[in-house]
Coordinates of N, CA and C and ligand atoms in Angstrom, one line a residue:
M1 N -86.4 -23.4 -37.7 CA -87.1 -23.6 -36.6 C -88.0 -25.1 -36.6
D2 N -87.7 -25.8 -35.5 CA -88.2 -27.2 -35.6 C -89.8 -27.2 -35.9
N3 N -90.1 -28.2 -36.8 CA -91.5 -28.4 -37.1 C -92.2 -27.4 -37.7
V4 N -91.6 -26.1 -38.2 CA -92.2 -25.2 -38.8 C -91.7 -25.0 -40.2
L5 N -92.8 -25.1 -41.2 CA -92.4 -25.0 -42.6 C -92.4 -23.6 -42.9
D6 N -91.4 -23.0 -43.4 CA -91.2 -21.7 -43.6 C -91.6 -21.5 -45.1
L7 N -92.9 -21.1 -45.4 CA -93.3 -20.9 -46.8 C -93.7 -19.6 -47.1
R8 N -93.2 -18.5 -46.4 CA -93.5 -17.2 -46.7 C -92.9 -16.7 -48.0
P9 N -93.7 -15.9 -48.7 CA -93.2 -15.5 -50.1 C -92.0 -14.6 -49.9
R10 N -91.1 -14.7 -51.1 CA -89.8 -14.1 -50.7 C -90.1 -12.5 -51.0
S11 N -91.0 -12.2 -51.9 CA -91.2 -10.8 -52.2 C -92.3 -10.2 -51.4
R12 N -92.2 -10.0 -50.1 CA -93.1 -9.1 -49.5 C -92.9 -7.6 -49.7
T13 N -93.9 -6.7 -50.1 CA -93.7 -5.5 -50.1 C -93.6 -4.7 -48.9
S14 N -94.4 -5.1 -47.9 CA -94.2 -4.4 -46.6 C -94.1 -5.3 -45.5
V15 N -93.2 -4.9 -44.7 CA -92.7 -5.8 -43.5 C -93.3 -5.0 -42.2
G16 N -93.9 -3.9 -42.3 CA -94.4 -3.2 -41.1 C -95.2 -4.0 -40.1
D17 N -96.2 -4.8 -40.6 CA -97.2 -5.7 -39.8 C -96.2 -6.7 -39.3
A18 N -95.3 -7.3 -40.1 CA -94.5 -8.4 -39.6 C -93.7 -7.9 -38.4
E19 N -93.1 -6.7 -38.4 CA -92.4 -6.2 -37.3 C -93.3 -6.1 -35.9
A20 N -94.4 -5.5 -36.2 CA -95.3 -5.4 -35.1 C -95.8 -6.7 -34.4
W21 N -95.9 -7.8 -35.3 CA -96.5 -9.1 -34.8 C -95.3 -9.8 -34.2
T22 N -94.0 -9.7 -34.8 CA -93.0 -10.3 -34.1 C -92.6 -9.8 -32.8
A23 N -92.9 -8.5 -32.6 CA -92.8 -7.8 -31.2 C -93.8 -8.3 -30.3
H24 N -95.0 -8.5 -30.9 CA -96.2 -8.9 -30.0 C -95.9 -10.3 -29.5
W25 N -95.4 -11.1 -30.4 CA -95.2 -12.5 -30.0 C -93.8 -13.0 -29.3
S26 N -93.1 -11.8 -29.0 CA -91.7 -12.1 -28.4 C -91.9 -12.7 -27.1
D27 N -91.0 -13.5 -26.6 CA -91.0 -14.0 -25.2 C -91.3 -12.9 -24.2
D28 N -90.5 -11.9 -24.2 CA -90.6 -10.8 -23.4 C -92.0 -10.4 -23.1
H29 N -92.6 -10.0 -24.4 CA -93.9 -9.4 -24.3 C -95.0 -10.4 -23.8
Q30 N -94.9 -11.6 -24.1 CA -95.9 -12.7 -23.7 C -95.7 -13.2 -22.2
Q31 N -94.6 -12.7 -21.7 CA -94.4 -13.0 -20.2 C -95.2 -12.1 -19.4
S32 N -95.7 -10.9 -20.0 CA -96.3 -9.9 -19.2 C -97.6 -10.4 -18.5
V33 N -98.1 -9.8 -17.5 CA -99.2 -10.3 -16.9 C -100.4 -10.1 -17.7
S34 N -100.6 -9.1 -18.5 CA -101.7 -9.0 -19.5 C -101.8 -10.1 -20.5
Q35 N -100.6 -10.4 -21.1 CA -100.7 -11.4 -22.1 C -100.8 -12.8 -21.6
R36 N -100.4 -13.0 -20.3 CA -100.7 -14.3 -19.6 C -102.1 -14.5 -19.4
F37 N -102.7 -13.3 -18.9 CA -104.2 -13.5 -18.7 C -105.1 -13.7 -20.2
F38 N -104.5 -12.9 -21.2 CA -105.3 -13.2 -22.4 C -105.1 -14.6 -22.9
S39 N -103.9 -15.3 -22.6 CA -103.7 -16.6 -23.0 C -104.7 -17.6 -22.3
V40 N -104.9 -17.4 -20.9 CA -105.9 -18.0 -20.1 C -107.3 -17.9 -20.6
Y41 N -107.6 -16.6 -21.0 CA -109.0 -16.4 -21.5 C -109.2 -17.0 -22.8
R42 N -108.2 -17.1 -23.6 CA -108.3 -17.6 -25.0 C -108.7 -19.0 -24.8
K43 N -107.9 -19.7 -23.8 CA -108.1 -21.3 -23.7 C -109.5 -21.5 -23.1
A44 N -109.9 -20.6 -22.1 CA -111.1 -20.9 -21.2 C -112.2 -20.4 -21.9
V45 N -112.4 -19.4 -22.9 CA -113.5 -19.0 -23.2 C -113.7 -19.1 -24.9
F46 N -112.6 -18.5 -25.7 CA -112.8 -18.6 -27.1 C -112.6 -20.0 -27.6
A47 N -111.7 -20.9 -26.9 CA -111.6 -22.1 -27.6 C -112.8 -22.9 -27.5
R48 N -113.8 -22.6 -26.4 CA -115.1 -23.3 -26.6 C -115.9 -22.7 -27.8
S49 N -115.8 -21.4 -28.0 CA -116.6 -20.9 -29.1 C -116.1 -21.5 -30.5
V50 N -114.7 -21.7 -30.5 CA -114.2 -22.3 -31.8 C -114.7 -23.7 -32.0
S51 N -114.6 -24.5 -30.9 CA -114.9 -25.9 -30.9 C -116.4 -26.1 -31.3
W52 N -117.3 -25.2 -30.8 CA -118.7 -25.3 -31.1 C -119.0 -25.1 -32.5
F53 N -118.2 -24.0 -33.1 CA -118.5 -23.7 -34.5 C -118.0 -24.8 -35.4
V54 N -116.7 -25.3 -35.1 CA -116.1 -26.2 -35.8 C -116.9 -27.7 -35.9
N55 N -117.3 -28.0 -34.8 CA -118.1 -29.1 -34.7 C -119.4 -29.1 -35.5
R56 N -120.0 -28.0 -35.5 CA -121.3 -27.7 -36.0 C -121.1 -27.6 -37.5
Y57 N -120.0 -27.0 -38.0 CA -120.2 -26.4 -39.4 C -118.9 -27.2 -40.3
F58 N -117.9 -27.7 -39.6 CA -117.0 -28.3 -40.5 C -117.3 -29.8 -40.7
P59 N -116.9 -30.4 -41.8 CA -117.2 -31.8 -42.1 C -116.4 -32.5 -41.0
E60 N -116.8 -33.9 -41.0 CA -116.3 -34.9 -40.1 C -114.8 -35.2 -40.3
Q61 N -114.2 -34.9 -41.6 CA -112.8 -35.2 -42.0 C -112.5 -34.3 -43.0
G62 N -111.2 -34.1 -43.2 CA -110.6 -33.4 -44.3 C -109.2 -32.5 -43.7
V63 N -108.9 -31.5 -44.6 CA -107.9 -30.7 -44.2 C -108.5 -29.4 -43.8
F64 N -108.0 -28.6 -42.7 CA -108.8 -27.4 -42.1 C -107.5 -26.5 -41.8
L65 N -107.6 -25.3 -42.2 CA -106.7 -24.2 -42.1 C -107.1 -23.1 -41.1
E66 N -106.2 -22.9 -40.0 CA -106.3 -21.7 -39.2 C -105.3 -20.8 -39.7
A67 N -106.0 -19.7 -40.5 CA -105.3 -18.6 -41.1 C -105.0 -17.4 -40.2
G68 N -103.8 -17.3 -39.6 CA -103.5 -16.2 -38.7 C -103.6 -16.9 -37.4
S69 N -102.9 -17.9 -37.1 CA -103.2 -18.9 -36.0 C -102.6 -18.3 -34.6
G70 N -101.5 -17.5 -34.9 CA -100.7 -17.3 -33.6 C -100.5 -18.6 -32.8
T71 N -100.7 -18.7 -31.5 CA -100.5 -19.9 -30.8 C -101.4 -21.0 -31.1
S72 N -102.5 -20.8 -31.8 CA -103.6 -21.7 -32.0 C -104.2 -22.2 -30.6
E73 N -104.0 -21.6 -29.6 CA -104.7 -21.9 -28.3 C -106.2 -21.9 -28.3
T74 N -106.7 -21.1 -29.3 CA -108.2 -21.1 -29.3 C -108.7 -22.6 -30.1
S75 N -107.8 -23.1 -30.6 CA -108.1 -24.4 -31.3 C -108.0 -25.6 -30.6
M76 N -107.5 -25.5 -29.3 CA -107.0 -26.6 -28.5 C -108.4 -27.5 -28.1
R77 N -109.7 -27.1 -28.3 CA -110.7 -27.9 -27.8 C -111.5 -28.6 -29.2
I78 N -110.9 -28.3 -30.3 CA -111.6 -28.8 -31.5 C -111.5 -30.4 -31.3
D79 N -112.6 -31.0 -31.8 CA -112.6 -32.5 -31.9 C -111.9 -32.8 -33.2
T80 N -110.9 -33.5 -33.1 CA -110.2 -33.7 -34.5 C -110.8 -35.1 -35.0
R81 N -112.0 -35.6 -34.4 CA -112.6 -36.9 -34.8 C -111.4 -38.0 -35.0
A82 N -110.6 -38.2 -33.9 CA -109.6 -39.2 -33.9 C -108.5 -39.2 -35.0
G83 N -108.3 -37.9 -35.4 CA -107.3 -37.6 -36.5 C -107.8 -37.6 -37.9
A84 N -109.2 -37.8 -38.0 CA -109.9 -37.7 -39.3 C -109.9 -36.1 -39.9
R85 N -109.7 -35.2 -38.9 CA -109.5 -33.9 -39.2 C -108.1 -33.4 -39.1
T86 N -107.5 -33.1 -40.3 CA -106.1 -32.6 -40.1 C -106.1 -31.1 -39.9
L87 N -105.4 -30.5 -38.9 CA -105.5 -29.1 -38.7 C -104.0 -28.5 -39.0
I88 N -104.0 -27.5 -39.8 CA -103.0 -26.8 -40.3 C -102.9 -25.2 -39.5
A89 N -101.8 -25.0 -38.9 CA -101.7 -23.6 -38.4 C -100.9 -22.8 -39.4
L90 N -101.3 -21.6 -39.6 CA -100.5 -20.7 -40.5 C -100.4 -19.4 -40.0
D91 N -99.3 -18.9 -39.8 CA -99.0 -17.5 -39.4 C -97.7 -17.0 -40.0
L92 N -97.8 -15.7 -40.0 CA -96.7 -14.9 -40.7 C -95.4 -15.0 -40.0
I93 N -95.6 -15.1 -38.6 CA -94.3 -15.1 -37.6 C -94.0 -16.5 -37.3
P94 N -92.7 -17.0 -37.7 CA -92.4 -18.4 -37.4 C -92.2 -18.5 -35.9
G95 N -91.8 -17.5 -35.1 CA -91.4 -17.8 -33.7 C -92.7 -18.2 -33.0
V96 N -93.9 -17.7 -33.3 CA -95.2 -18.0 -32.7 C -95.5 -19.5 -33.1
L97 N -95.1 -19.9 -34.1 CA -95.6 -21.2 -34.5 C -94.7 -22.4 -33.7
A98 N -93.5 -21.9 -33.3 CA -92.7 -22.9 -32.7 C -93.5 -23.2 -31.2
K99 N -94.3 -22.2 -30.8 CA -94.9 -22.3 -29.5 C -96.4 -22.8 -29.7
C100 N -96.8 -23.0 -30.8 CA -98.0 -23.5 -31.2 C -98.6 -24.7 -30.5
H101 N -99.9 -24.7 -30.1 CA -100.6 -25.8 -29.5 C -100.4 -27.1 -30.2
P102 N -100.0 -28.3 -29.5 CA -99.9 -29.5 -30.1 C -101.0 -30.1 -30.7
I103 N -102.3 -29.6 -30.7 CA -103.4 -30.2 -31.5 C -103.2 -30.0 -32.9
M104 N -102.4 -28.9 -33.3 CA -102.2 -28.7 -34.7 C -101.3 -29.7 -35.3
D105 N -101.6 -30.1 -36.5 CA -100.7 -31.2 -37.1 C -99.7 -30.8 -37.8
V106 N -99.9 -29.5 -38.6 CA -99.0 -28.9 -39.4 C -98.8 -27.5 -39.2
R107 N -97.5 -27.0 -39.2 CA -97.3 -25.6 -38.8 C -96.6 -24.9 -39.9
I108 N -97.3 -24.0 -40.5 CA -96.7 -23.3 -41.6 C -96.6 -21.8 -41.4
S109 N -95.3 -21.3 -41.6 CA -95.2 -19.8 -41.7 C -95.4 -19.3 -43.1
G110 N -96.4 -18.7 -43.3 CA -96.7 -18.1 -44.6 C -97.7 -17.0 -44.5
D111 N -98.1 -16.4 -45.7 CA -98.7 -15.2 -45.7 C -100.1 -15.4 -46.2
I112 N -101.0 -14.8 -45.4 CA -102.6 -15.0 -45.7 C -102.9 -14.4 -47.0
F113 N -102.1 -13.5 -47.5 CA -102.4 -13.0 -49.0 C -102.2 -13.9 -50.1
K114 N -101.0 -14.9 -49.7 CA -100.6 -15.6 -50.7 C -100.3 -17.0 -50.0
L115 N -101.5 -17.8 -49.8 CA -101.6 -19.0 -49.1 C -100.6 -20.0 -49.9
P116 N -99.7 -20.8 -49.3 CA -98.8 -21.6 -49.9 C -99.7 -23.2 -50.2
L117 N -100.9 -23.0 -50.6 CA -101.7 -24.1 -50.9 C -102.3 -24.1 -52.2
R118 N -102.6 -25.2 -52.7 CA -103.2 -25.4 -54.0 C -104.6 -24.9 -54.1
Q119 N -105.0 -24.7 -55.4 CA -106.5 -24.2 -55.4 C -107.4 -25.4 -55.0
A120 N -108.5 -25.2 -54.3 CA -109.4 -26.2 -54.0 C -109.0 -27.3 -53.2
S121 N -108.0 -27.0 -52.2 CA -107.3 -28.1 -51.5 C -107.6 -28.3 -50.1
V122 N -108.5 -27.3 -49.5 CA -108.9 -27.4 -48.1 C -110.2 -27.4 -47.9
D123 N -110.8 -28.0 -46.7 CA -112.1 -28.2 -46.7 C -112.7 -27.3 -45.6
G124 N -111.9 -26.5 -44.9 CA -112.3 -25.5 -44.1 C -111.3 -24.5 -43.7
I125 N -111.7 -23.3 -43.4 CA -110.7 -22.3 -43.0 C -111.3 -21.6 -42.0
W126 N -110.6 -21.2 -40.8 CA -111.1 -20.4 -39.7 C -110.0 -19.5 -39.2
N127 N -110.5 -18.4 -38.5 CA -109.5 -17.5 -37.8 C -110.2 -16.8 -36.6
V128 N -109.4 -16.4 -35.7 CA -110.0 -15.7 -34.6 C -109.1 -14.3 -34.3
G129 N -110.0 -13.4 -34.5 CA -109.3 -12.0 -34.1 C -108.1 -11.8 -35.2
V130 N -108.4 -11.9 -36.5 CA -107.3 -11.6 -37.5 C -107.9 -10.6 -38.4
M131 N -109.2 -10.8 -39.0 CA -109.6 -9.8 -40.2 C -109.6 -8.4 -39.8
E132 N -109.9 -8.0 -38.6 CA -110.0 -6.6 -38.1 C -108.7 -5.9 -38.1
H133 N -107.5 -6.6 -38.3 CA -106.2 -6.0 -38.3 C -105.9 -5.5 -39.9
F134 N -106.8 -5.7 -40.7 CA -106.6 -5.4 -42.3 C -107.5 -4.1 -42.6
T135 N -107.2 -3.5 -43.7 CA -107.9 -2.6 -44.4 C -109.0 -3.2 -45.2
A136 N -109.9 -2.6 -45.7 CA -111.0 -3.2 -46.3 C -110.5 -3.8 -47.8
P137 N -109.6 -3.1 -48.5 CA -108.9 -3.8 -49.6 C -108.2 -4.9 -49.4
Q138 N -107.6 -4.9 -48.2 CA -106.8 -6.1 -47.7 C -107.8 -7.4 -47.4
I139 N -108.8 -7.1 -46.7 CA -109.8 -8.0 -46.3 C -110.4 -8.8 -47.7
D140 N -110.5 -7.9 -48.8 CA -111.0 -8.4 -50.0 C -110.1 -9.4 -50.6
A141 N -108.7 -9.0 -50.5 CA -107.7 -9.7 -51.1 C -107.6 -11.2 -50.4
I142 N -107.8 -11.1 -49.0 CA -107.8 -12.3 -48.1 C -109.0 -13.2 -48.4
L143 N -110.0 -12.7 -48.5 CA -111.4 -13.4 -48.9 C -111.2 -14.0 -50.4
R144 N -110.5 -13.3 -51.3 CA -110.3 -14.0 -52.5 C -109.3 -15.0 -52.4
E145 N -108.3 -15.0 -51.5 CA -107.4 -16.1 -51.5 C -108.1 -17.4 -50.7
F146 N -109.0 -17.0 -49.8 CA -109.7 -18.2 -49.1 C -110.5 -18.9 -50.1
Q147 N -111.3 -18.1 -51.1 CA -112.1 -18.7 -52.0 C -111.2 -19.6 -52.9
R148 N -110.0 -19.2 -53.3 CA -109.2 -19.9 -54.1 C -108.9 -21.4 -53.5
V149 N -108.5 -21.3 -52.2 CA -107.9 -22.6 -51.7 C -108.9 -23.4 -51.2
L150 N -110.3 -22.9 -50.8 CA -111.3 -23.8 -50.3 C -111.8 -24.6 -51.5
R151 N -112.1 -25.9 -51.2 CA -112.8 -26.7 -52.2 C -114.3 -26.3 -52.3
P152 N -115.0 -26.5 -53.4 CA -116.4 -26.2 -53.5 C -117.2 -26.9 -52.3
G153 N -117.9 -26.2 -51.6 CA -118.7 -26.7 -50.5 C -117.9 -26.6 -49.1
G154 N -116.6 -26.1 -49.2 CA -115.9 -25.8 -48.1 C -116.4 -24.6 -47.2
R155 N -116.0 -24.7 -45.9 CA -116.6 -23.6 -45.0 C -115.6 -22.8 -44.5
L156 N -116.0 -21.6 -44.1 CA -115.2 -20.4 -43.7 C -115.9 -20.0 -42.3
I157 N -115.2 -20.1 -41.3 CA -115.5 -19.6 -39.9 C -114.7 -18.4 -39.5
L158 N -115.3 -17.2 -39.4 CA -114.5 -16.0 -38.9 C -115.0 -15.5 -37.7
L159 N -114.2 -15.4 -36.5 CA -114.6 -14.9 -35.4 C -113.8 -13.3 -35.4
W160 N -114.8 -12.4 -35.6 CA -114.3 -11.0 -35.9 C -114.8 -10.0 -35.1
P161 N -114.1 -9.4 -34.2 CA -114.4 -8.4 -33.2 C -115.4 -7.4 -33.8
G162 N -116.5 -7.1 -32.9 CA -117.4 -6.1 -33.5 C -117.1 -4.7 -32.6
T163 N -117.7 -3.6 -33.2 CA -117.4 -2.3 -32.8 C -118.0 -2.3 -31.3
D164 N -119.0 -3.1 -31.1 CA -119.7 -3.1 -29.8 C -119.2 -4.2 -28.8
S165 N -117.9 -4.9 -29.3 CA -117.3 -5.9 -28.4 C -117.1 -5.4 -27.0
I166 N -117.6 -6.2 -26.1 CA -117.4 -5.7 -24.6 C -116.0 -5.7 -24.1
P167 N -115.2 -6.9 -24.4 CA -114.0 -7.1 -24.0 C -113.0 -6.1 -24.6
Q168 N -113.3 -5.9 -25.9 CA -112.4 -4.9 -26.6 C -112.6 -3.5 -25.9
R169 N -113.9 -3.1 -25.7 CA -114.0 -1.6 -25.0 C -113.4 -1.8 -23.7
I170 N -113.4 -2.7 -23.0 CA -112.7 -2.6 -21.7 C -111.2 -2.5 -21.8
L171 N -110.6 -3.4 -22.8 CA -109.2 -3.0 -23.0 C -108.9 -1.6 -23.5
R172 N -109.8 -0.9 -24.3 CA -109.5 0.4 -24.9 C -109.4 1.3 -23.8
V173 N -110.3 1.1 -22.7 CA -110.3 2.1 -21.6 C -109.1 1.8 -20.7
A174 N -108.6 0.5 -20.6 CA -107.5 0.1 -19.8 C -106.4 0.9 -20.4
E175 N -106.3 1.0 -21.8 CA -105.1 1.5 -22.5 C -105.1 3.1 -22.3
I176 N -106.3 3.5 -22.4 CA -106.3 5.1 -22.2 C -105.8 5.4 -20.6
L177 N -106.1 4.5 -19.7 CA -105.8 4.8 -18.3 C -104.3 4.6 -18.1
I178 N -103.8 3.5 -18.9 CA -102.2 3.2 -18.7 C -101.5 4.4 -19.5
N179 N -101.9 4.9 -20.5 CA -101.2 6.0 -21.3 C -101.4 7.3 -20.6
L180 N -102.2 7.4 -19.5 CA -102.1 8.7 -18.7 C -100.8 9.0 -18.3
R181 N -100.1 8.0 -17.9 CA -98.7 8.1 -17.5 C -97.7 8.3 -18.5
P182 N -97.0 9.4 -18.5 CA -96.1 9.6 -19.7 C -95.2 8.7 -19.9
R183 N -95.1 8.2 -21.3 CA -94.3 7.0 -21.6 C -93.6 7.4 -22.9
Q184 N -92.5 6.6 -23.4 CA -92.0 6.9 -24.6 C -93.0 6.6 -25.7
E185 N -93.3 5.3 -25.7 CA -94.3 4.9 -26.7 C -95.7 4.5 -26.2
R186 N -96.8 4.8 -27.1 CA -98.2 4.7 -26.7 C -98.4 3.2 -26.3
F187 N -98.8 2.8 -25.2 CA -99.0 1.5 -24.9 C -100.2 0.9 -25.6
R188 N -100.2 -0.3 -25.9 CA -101.5 -1.0 -26.5 C -101.3 -2.4 -26.3
F189 N -102.3 -3.2 -26.1 CA -102.2 -4.5 -25.9 C -101.8 -5.5 -27.1
H190 N -102.3 -5.0 -28.2 CA -102.0 -5.6 -29.4 C -102.1 -4.7 -30.6
P191 N -101.4 -5.1 -31.7 CA -101.6 -4.1 -32.9 C -103.1 -3.7 -33.2
S192 N -103.2 -2.5 -33.7 CA -104.7 -2.0 -33.9 C -105.6 -2.7 -34.7
E193 N -106.8 -2.6 -34.1 CA -107.8 -3.3 -34.9 C -108.8 -2.2 -35.7
I194 N -108.2 -2.1 -36.9 CA -108.8 -0.9 -37.8 C -110.0 -1.4 -38.5
S195 N -110.4 -2.6 -38.5 CA -111.7 -2.9 -39.2 C -112.7 -3.8 -38.5
Q196 N -113.1 -3.3 -37.2 CA -114.0 -4.1 -36.5 C -115.4 -4.1 -37.2
L197 N -116.2 -5.0 -37.1 CA -117.4 -5.2 -37.7 C -118.4 -4.4 -37.0
H198 N -119.4 -3.6 -37.8 CA -120.4 -2.9 -37.1 C -121.7 -3.9 -36.8
S199 N -121.7 -5.0 -37.6 CA -123.0 -5.8 -37.3 C -122.7 -7.1 -38.1
V200 N -123.5 -8.2 -37.8 CA -123.5 -9.5 -38.5 C -123.9 -9.1 -40.0
A201 N -124.8 -8.2 -40.0 CA -125.3 -7.8 -41.5 C -124.2 -7.3 -42.3
E202 N -123.2 -6.5 -41.7 CA -122.0 -6.1 -42.5 C -121.2 -7.1 -42.9
G203 N -120.8 -8.1 -42.0 CA -120.3 -9.4 -42.2 C -120.8 -10.2 -43.3
R204 N -122.1 -10.3 -43.3 CA -122.9 -11.0 -44.3 C -122.8 -10.5 -45.7
G205 N -122.8 -9.2 -45.8 CA -122.6 -8.3 -46.9 C -121.1 -8.7 -47.6
I206 N -120.2 -8.6 -46.6 CA -118.7 -8.7 -47.1 C -118.5 -10.3 -47.7
L207 N -119.1 -11.3 -47.0 CA -118.8 -12.6 -47.4 C -119.7 -12.8 -48.7
T208 N -121.0 -12.5 -48.7 CA -121.7 -12.7 -49.9 C -121.1 -12.0 -51.2
R209 N -120.6 -10.9 -51.0 CA -120.0 -10.0 -52.2 C -118.8 -10.8 -52.7
H210 N -118.2 -11.8 -51.8 CA -117.0 -12.6 -52.3 C -117.4 -14.1 -52.5
G211 N -118.8 -14.2 -52.8 CA -119.1 -15.3 -53.4 C -119.5 -16.6 -52.2
F212 N -119.7 -16.1 -51.0 CA -119.8 -17.0 -50.1 C -121.4 -17.2 -49.7
E213 N -121.9 -18.3 -49.5 CA -123.4 -18.4 -49.0 C -123.1 -18.3 -47.5
M214 N -123.9 -17.5 -46.9 CA -124.0 -17.5 -45.3 C -124.7 -18.7 -44.8
V215 N -124.1 -19.5 -44.0 CA -124.8 -20.8 -43.3 C -124.9 -20.6 -42.0
G216 N -124.3 -19.5 -41.4 CA -124.5 -19.4 -39.9 C -124.0 -18.2 -39.4
A217 N -124.4 -17.6 -38.3 CA -123.9 -16.5 -37.6 C -124.2 -16.2 -36.2
D218 N -123.3 -15.5 -35.4 CA -123.7 -15.4 -33.9 C -123.3 -13.8 -33.9
P219 N -124.2 -13.0 -33.3 CA -123.9 -11.6 -33.0 C -122.9 -11.4 -31.8
G220 N -122.8 -12.4 -31.0 CA -122.0 -12.1 -29.9 C -122.0 -13.1 -28.7
P221 N -123.1 -13.5 -28.3 CA -123.4 -14.6 -27.0 C -122.4 -15.7 -27.0
R222 N -122.2 -16.4 -28.3 CA -121.4 -17.6 -28.1 C -119.9 -17.2 -27.9
S223 N -119.4 -15.9 -27.9 CA -118.0 -15.6 -27.4 C -118.2 -14.8 -26.3
L224 N -119.0 -14.7 -25.5 CA -119.3 -13.9 -24.2 C -119.1 -12.3 -24.9
M225 N -119.8 -11.9 -26.0 CA -119.8 -10.7 -26.7 C -118.5 -10.0 -27.1
A226 N -117.6 -11.1 -27.4 CA -116.3 -10.6 -27.9 C -116.2 -10.3 -29.4
F227 N -117.0 -11.4 -30.3 CA -117.0 -11.3 -31.7 C -118.3 -11.5 -32.3
K228 N -118.2 -11.1 -33.4 CA -119.3 -11.5 -34.4 C -118.8 -12.6 -35.1
I229 N -119.6 -13.7 -35.1 CA -119.1 -15.0 -35.8 C -119.9 -15.2 -36.9
L230 N -119.1 -15.4 -38.0 CA -119.7 -15.5 -39.5 C -119.4 -16.9 -39.9
V231 N -120.2 -17.6 -40.6 CA -120.1 -18.9 -41.1 C -120.4 -19.0 -42.5
G232 N -119.5 -19.0 -43.6 CA -119.8 -19.0 -45.0 C -119.5 -20.3 -45.5
A233 N -120.1 -20.6 -46.9 CA -119.7 -21.9 -47.6 C -119.4 -21.3 -49.0
K234 N -118.4 -22.0 -49.6 CA -118.2 -21.8 -51.0 C -119.0 -22.7 -51.8
P235 N -119.9 -22.1 -52.5 CA -121.0 -22.8 -53.4 C -120.5 -23.9 -54.1
V236 N -121.1 -24.9 -54.2 CA -120.8 -26.1 -55.1 C -121.3 -25.8 -56.5
A237 N -120.4 -25.7 -57.6 CA -120.9 -25.3 -58.9 C -122.0 -26.2 -59.2
R238 N -123.0 -25.7 -60.0 CA -124.1 -26.4 -60.5 C -123.8 -27.1 -61.7
S239 N -124.3 -28.3 -62.0 CA -123.9 -29.0 -63.2 C -124.8 -28.4 -64.3
S240 N -124.0 -28.2 -65.5 CA -124.7 -27.5 -66.7 C -125.7 -28.4 -67.3
N241 N -125.7 -29.7 -66.9 CA -127.0 -30.7 -67.2 C -128.2 -30.4 -66.5
G242 N -128.1 -29.6 -65.6 CA -129.2 -29.3 -64.8 C -129.6 -30.4 -63.7
Ligands
SAM301 C1 -104.6 -10.9 -33.0 S1 -103.5 -12.2 -33.7 C2 -104.8 -13.5 -33.4 C3 -104.0 -14.8 -33.3 C4 -104.8 -16.1 -32.8 N1 -105.9 -16.3 -33.7 C5 -105.4 -15.8 -31.4 O1 -106.5 -15.8 -31.3 O2 -104.4 -15.6 -30.6 C6 -103.5 -12.0 -35.6 C7 -102.4 -12.9 -36.0 O3 -102.5 -12.9 -37.4 C8 -101.0 -13.0 -37.7 N2 -100.8 -12.3 -39.0 C9 -100.8 -10.9 -39.3 N3 -100.6 -10.8 -40.7 C10 -100.5 -11.9 -41.3 C11 -100.3 -12.3 -42.6 N4 -100.0 -11.4 -43.6 N5 -100.3 -13.6 -42.9 C12 -100.4 -14.6 -41.9 N6 -100.7 -14.3 -40.5 C13 -100.7 -12.9 -40.2 C14 -100.3 -12.4 -36.7 O4 -98.9 -12.9 -36.7 C15 -101.0 -12.7 -35.5 O5 -100.6 -14.1 -35.0

């Protein structure tokens, strides 16, 4: 696929999630009225939240990774500081990267559990609506991988849906109504969100357990009550000379 580096590990043990995400990002599915509406909403609302947090918490220059980027539409308003910030989009599904927003400098098809990046090689990592799709042990593995590739002092910004997310609740009610009509397969707008956050405090606990220092958080208002937003920093090792 043009402009997409395929760096997925050869030995993936499970392809179940890849199948669900490939179907989700297929042209047919993305042409539906609901998915087109989500695309507009991502660009109009969530892109502003991402831009605000990136501008506030990421350094002025460096290499930054969107881990689980999808189309990267929510990154389209990031100020790249005239190219001083290099943006990498990484997703498991090569097809969605081919449609990725042009603000992203590099597109890599790779696995969030085994990032094709060297230790301490990136200045910031962010994602939007990704963490909640994984189990707690998987989230632990992902955060260990983020710790590995972040340089000391590097920042992590997670937009993670909460159990009290108003847009998500509206979608769940819509799914129930749609599924009242008999159909072959249960309708859902996207693969299940199995690990929504109960609170910012829960998110703080998860990040600090993985060695991040909390440097910022938002319980909902900055994403119109869709996400808990967490900002962590990988600590800079203290010199033994004191
Ligand atoms: C809910 S979507 C969010 C996409 C994008 N951030 C957005 O807001 O539209 C979750 C994304 O995670 C990607 N993903 C799932 N498992 C992954 C993995 N193991 N490695 C990398 N990306 C993965 C999916 O392909 C999908 O694009």
